[in-house]
């Protein structure tokens, strides 16, 4: 699913406000250079003469973009990151609109092949590159379990976690109004129902959502459930089973997890400093 970090129908050009002062914006620009520069693999003019690196257009404040970033990073897939700052409207430029008329991230380019939708991109990367099979298994039943979760994800985990972030962070920043506590209460209740399903349907007696090892399903889910942390809210705080699952995912991907979430952590810390 492409990222808008908001419910269907919302316009990206208006719902993401400018978060920083000029000094903070310059600091973040350096930070983004650090993120994309350190983990971008540069092409070899000889060995890559006939084939370009995969390019991914991402904004790491986007949950699905972070999932893709983690998959690329922890598997060492050669790639180039092209940062698209949604809050600055860079997804609406003529060049990006030509690339993706839907004006959303993430987008993948692979030697002229353009692909949108995070679910499709992650499964393509697993199929196209030599990554461990557990990410997207070849065995039909195991693969079907991953597909089962990712189909469910887009109408459950994703919208319910994103709505909490929207109500608690984006709308107040955009409008200058206080958090609508009544709407937030309802959104949190919907998210609690989703967390119940994650525990009872997908985790049950297994360590990861779709089996005994981490998969793209876990990356999509954990990045969504991290998003409310931008407001300082850990939605798994009272969920020990899901906390253990999150820890297992973090351990499985190593430092790639915190690298992808560094921008979200910075947002959380800026908000906390203002309280």
Coordinates of C-alpha atoms in Angstrom, one line a residue:
X1 CA 0.0 0.0 0.0
X2 CA 1.3 3.4 -0.8
X3 CA 1.8 5.9 2.0
X4 CA -0.4 8.8 2.8
X5 CA -0.2 8.2 6.6
X6 CA -3.9 9.3 6.6
X7 CA -7.3 7.8 5.9
X8 CA -8.5 7.5 2.3
X9 CA -9.5 10.7 0.8
X10 CA -7.1 13.0 2.7
X11 CA -4.9 15.3 0.6
X12 CA -1.2 15.0 1.3
X13 CA -0.5 18.5 0.3
X14 CA -2.6 19.9 3.2
X15 CA -2.4 17.3 6.0
X16 CA 1.3 17.4 6.5
X17 CA 2.4 20.8 8.0
X18 CA 5.8 22.2 8.2
X19 CA 7.1 20.8 11.4
X20 CA 10.4 22.7 11.9
X21 CA 11.8 26.2 12.2
X22 CA 14.4 27.0 9.6
X23 CA 17.2 25.9 11.9
X24 CA 15.4 22.6 12.6
X25 CA 14.7 22.1 8.9
X26 CA 18.4 22.6 8.1
X27 CA 19.3 20.1 10.8
X28 CA 16.8 17.6 9.4
X29 CA 18.2 18.0 5.9
X30 CA 21.6 17.1 7.2
X31 CA 20.1 14.2 9.0
X32 CA 18.4 12.9 5.8
X33 CA 21.7 13.2 4.0
X34 CA 23.2 11.1 6.7
X35 CA 20.5 8.5 6.4
X36 CA 20.5 8.2 2.7
X37 CA 24.2 8.8 2.2
X38 CA 25.5 6.2 4.6
X39 CA 23.2 3.4 3.4
X40 CA 23.2 4.1 -0.3
X41 CA 25.3 1.7 -2.3
X42 CA 27.1 3.5 -5.1
X43 CA 27.3 1.9 -8.5
X44 CA 30.6 0.5 -9.9
X45 CA 31.1 1.9 -13.4
X46 CA 32.5 -1.4 -14.6
X47 CA 30.4 -4.1 -13.1
X48 CA 27.2 -2.0 -13.2
X49 CA 27.8 -0.6 -16.7
X50 CA 24.8 -2.4 -18.2
X51 CA 22.5 -2.5 -15.1
X52 CA 21.7 0.4 -12.8
X53 CA 21.0 0.0 -9.1
X54 CA 17.5 -0.2 -7.9
X55 CA 16.2 3.2 -7.0
X56 CA 13.6 3.7 -4.2
X57 CA 11.7 7.0 -3.7
X58 CA 11.0 7.2 0.0
X59 CA 10.0 9.5 2.9
X60 CA 11.0 7.9 6.2
X61 CA 8.2 9.5 8.0
X62 CA 6.1 7.1 6.0
X63 CA 5.4 3.7 7.6
X64 CA 5.5 1.6 4.4
X65 CA 8.7 3.4 3.2
X66 CA 10.4 2.5 6.5
X67 CA 9.5 -1.2 5.9
X68 CA 11.1 -1.1 2.5
X69 CA 14.1 0.7 3.8
X70 CA 14.6 -2.0 6.5
X71 CA 14.2 -4.8 4.0
X72 CA 16.8 -3.3 1.7
X73 CA 19.2 -2.4 4.5
X74 CA 19.3 -5.6 6.5
X75 CA 19.6 -7.7 3.3
X76 CA 22.3 -5.6 1.7
X77 CA 20.4 -5.2 -1.5
X78 CA 22.3 -2.6 -3.6
X79 CA 20.1 0.5 -4.0
X80 CA 19.9 4.2 -4.1
X81 CA 17.5 6.2 -2.0
X82 CA 15.8 9.2 -3.5
X83 CA 14.2 11.2 -0.7
X84 CA 10.7 12.6 -1.4
X85 CA 9.6 15.0 1.4
X86 CA 5.9 14.8 1.5
X87 CA 5.5 17.7 3.9
X88 CA 7.2 19.9 1.3
X89 CA 4.9 18.7 -1.5
X90 CA 7.8 17.0 -3.4
X91 CA 5.4 14.2 -4.4
X92 CA 3.4 16.7 -6.4
X93 CA 6.3 18.0 -8.6
X94 CA 6.0 17.4 -12.4
X95 CA 8.9 15.0 -12.4
X96 CA 7.5 12.8 -9.6
X97 CA 4.0 13.0 -11.0
X98 CA 5.3 11.6 -14.3
X99 CA 7.0 8.8 -12.4
X100 CA 3.8 8.1 -10.3
X101 CA 0.6 9.8 -11.4
X102 CA -0.9 8.8 -8.0
X103 CA 1.6 11.2 -6.4
X104 CA 2.4 8.8 -3.5
X105 CA 5.5 7.1 -2.1
X106 CA 7.0 4.5 -2.1
X107 CA 8.1 4.0 -5.7
X108 CA 10.7 1.6 -7.0
X109 CA 12.6 1.9 -10.3
X110 CA 14.6 -1.0 -11.6
X111 CA 16.1 -0.5 -15.0
X112 CA 13.0 1.2 -16.5
X113 CA 10.5 -1.0 -14.5
X114 CA 8.5 1.3 -12.2
X115 CA 6.5 -0.3 -9.4
X116 CA 4.3 1.3 -6.7
X117 CA 2.6 0.0 -3.6
X118 CA 4.7 -1.1 -0.7
X119 CA 3.4 -4.7 -0.5
X120 CA 4.2 -5.2 -4.2
X121 CA 7.6 -3.6 -3.9
X122 CA 8.7 -5.7 -1.0
X123 CA 7.5 -9.0 -2.6
X124 CA 9.2 -8.0 -5.9
X125 CA 12.5 -7.3 -4.1
X126 CA 12.3 -10.7 -2.3
X127 CA 11.7 -12.4 -5.6
X128 CA 14.2 -10.4 -7.7
X129 CA 17.1 -10.6 -5.3
X130 CA 18.8 -13.4 -3.4
X131 CA 17.4 -12.8 0.0
X132 CA 16.7 -15.5 2.6
X133 CA 13.5 -17.4 1.8
X134 CA 11.8 -16.6 5.1
X135 CA 11.1 -13.0 3.9
X136 CA 8.6 -14.2 1.3
X137 CA 8.6 -18.0 1.2
X138 CA 8.5 -20.0 -2.0
X139 CA 6.5 -22.9 -0.5
X140 CA 2.9 -22.2 -1.4
X141 CA 1.3 -22.6 2.0
X142 CA 3.9 -20.5 3.8
X143 CA 3.7 -17.8 1.1
X144 CA -0.1 -17.8 1.4
X145 CA 0.2 -17.0 5.1
X146 CA 2.3 -13.9 4.3
X147 CA -0.2 -12.9 1.6
X148 CA -3.1 -13.5 4.1
X149 CA -1.6 -11.1 6.6
X150 CA -0.7 -8.4 4.0
X151 CA -4.2 -8.4 2.6
X152 CA -5.7 -8.0 6.0
X153 CA -3.1 -5.4 7.0
X154 CA -4.4 -2.7 4.7
X155 CA -7.8 -2.5 6.2
X156 CA -6.8 -3.1 9.8
X157 CA -3.4 -2.5 11.2
X158 CA -2.5 0.3 8.8
X159 CA -5.5 2.5 8.9
X160 CA -6.1 2.1 12.7
X161 CA -2.6 2.9 13.7
X162 CA -2.3 5.7 11.2
X163 CA -5.5 7.3 12.5
X164 CA -4.1 7.6 16.0
X165 CA -1.1 9.4 14.6
X166 CA -3.3 11.7 12.4
X167 CA -5.5 12.7 15.3
X168 CA -2.7 13.1 17.9
X169 CA 0.0 14.7 15.7
X170 CA -0.9 15.8 12.2
X171 CA -4.3 17.5 12.7
X172 CA -3.2 19.6 15.8
X173 CA -0.1 20.7 14.0
X174 CA -2.0 21.6 10.9
X175 CA -4.9 23.4 12.6
X176 CA -3.3 24.6 15.8
X177 CA -6.2 23.1 17.7
X178 CA -6.2 20.8 20.7
X179 CA -6.4 17.0 20.2
X180 CA -10.0 15.9 19.7
X181 CA -10.1 13.5 22.7
X182 CA -13.4 11.9 21.8
X183 CA -12.2 11.0 18.3
X184 CA -8.9 9.9 19.7
X185 CA -10.6 7.6 22.2
X186 CA -12.6 6.0 19.4
X187 CA -9.5 5.5 17.3
X188 CA -7.6 3.9 20.1
X189 CA -10.6 1.6 20.7
X190 CA -10.5 0.5 17.1
X191 CA -6.7 0.0 17.3
X192 CA -7.2 -2.1 20.4
X193 CA -9.5 -4.5 18.5
X194 CA -6.8 -4.8 15.8
X195 CA -4.2 -5.6 18.4
X196 CA -6.5 -8.3 19.9
X197 CA -6.7 -9.8 16.4
X198 CA -2.9 -9.7 15.9
X199 CA -2.5 -11.6 19.1
X200 CA -5.3 -14.1 18.7
X201 CA -5.2 -14.7 14.9
X202 CA -1.6 -14.2 13.8
X203 CA 0.7 -14.7 16.7
X204 CA -1.1 -17.4 18.6
X205 CA 1.7 -19.9 19.4
X206 CA 4.2 -18.7 16.9
X207 CA 7.0 -16.1 17.3
X208 CA 6.2 -14.0 14.2
X209 CA 3.0 -13.1 12.4
X210 CA 3.3 -15.8 9.7
X211 CA 5.4 -18.5 11.3
X212 CA 8.7 -19.2 12.9
X213 CA 10.8 -16.5 11.2
X214 CA 10.5 -12.9 10.3
X215 CA 8.8 -12.0 7.0
X216 CA 7.7 -8.9 5.1
X217 CA 4.4 -9.1 7.0
X218 CA 6.2 -8.4 10.2
X219 CA 8.0 -5.3 8.8
X220 CA 4.8 -3.8 7.5
X221 CA 3.0 -4.4 10.8
X222 CA 5.8 -3.2 13.1
X223 CA 6.4 0.0 11.2
X224 CA 2.7 0.9 11.4
X225 CA 2.6 0.2 15.1
X226 CA 5.6 2.3 15.7
X227 CA 4.0 5.4 14.1
X228 CA 2.1 6.7 17.2
X229 CA 5.4 6.9 18.9
X230 CA 5.8 10.2 17.0
X231 CA 3.4 11.5 19.7
X232 CA 5.2 9.7 22.4
X233 CA 2.5 7.0 22.5
X234 CA 3.6 3.3 22.7
X235 CA 0.5 1.5 21.7
X236 CA 2.0 -1.8 22.8
X237 CA 2.8 -0.6 26.3
X238 CA 0.2 -2.9 27.9
X239 CA 0.6 -5.7 25.4
X240 CA 3.5 -8.0 26.6
X241 CA 2.9 -10.5 23.8
X242 CA 3.2 -7.9 21.1
X243 CA 6.1 -6.3 22.9
X244 CA 8.0 -9.6 22.7
X245 CA 7.1 -9.9 19.1
X246 CA 8.4 -6.4 18.4
X247 CA 11.6 -7.2 20.2
X248 CA 12.0 -10.3 18.1
X249 CA 11.5 -8.3 14.9
X250 CA 14.1 -5.7 16.0
X251 CA 16.6 -8.4 16.9
X252 CA 16.0 -10.1 13.5
X253 CA 16.8 -6.9 11.5
X254 CA 19.4 -5.4 13.8
X255 CA 20.5 -1.8 13.5
X256 CA 18.4 -1.4 10.3
X257 CA 15.4 -0.9 12.5
X258 CA 16.6 2.1 14.3
X259 CA 18.2 3.6 11.2
X260 CA 14.8 3.5 9.5
X261 CA 13.0 5.0 12.5
X262 CA 15.5 7.7 13.3
X263 CA 13.3 10.4 11.8
X264 CA 10.3 9.3 13.8
X265 CA 12.4 9.2 17.0
X266 CA 13.5 12.8 16.2
X267 CA 9.9 13.9 15.8
X268 CA 9.0 12.3 19.1
X269 CA 11.9 14.0 20.8
X270 CA 11.1 17.5 19.3
X271 CA 7.5 17.2 20.6
X272 CA 8.6 16.1 24.0
X273 CA 11.0 19.0 24.3
X274 CA 8.1 21.4 23.6
X275 CA 5.8 20.0 26.3

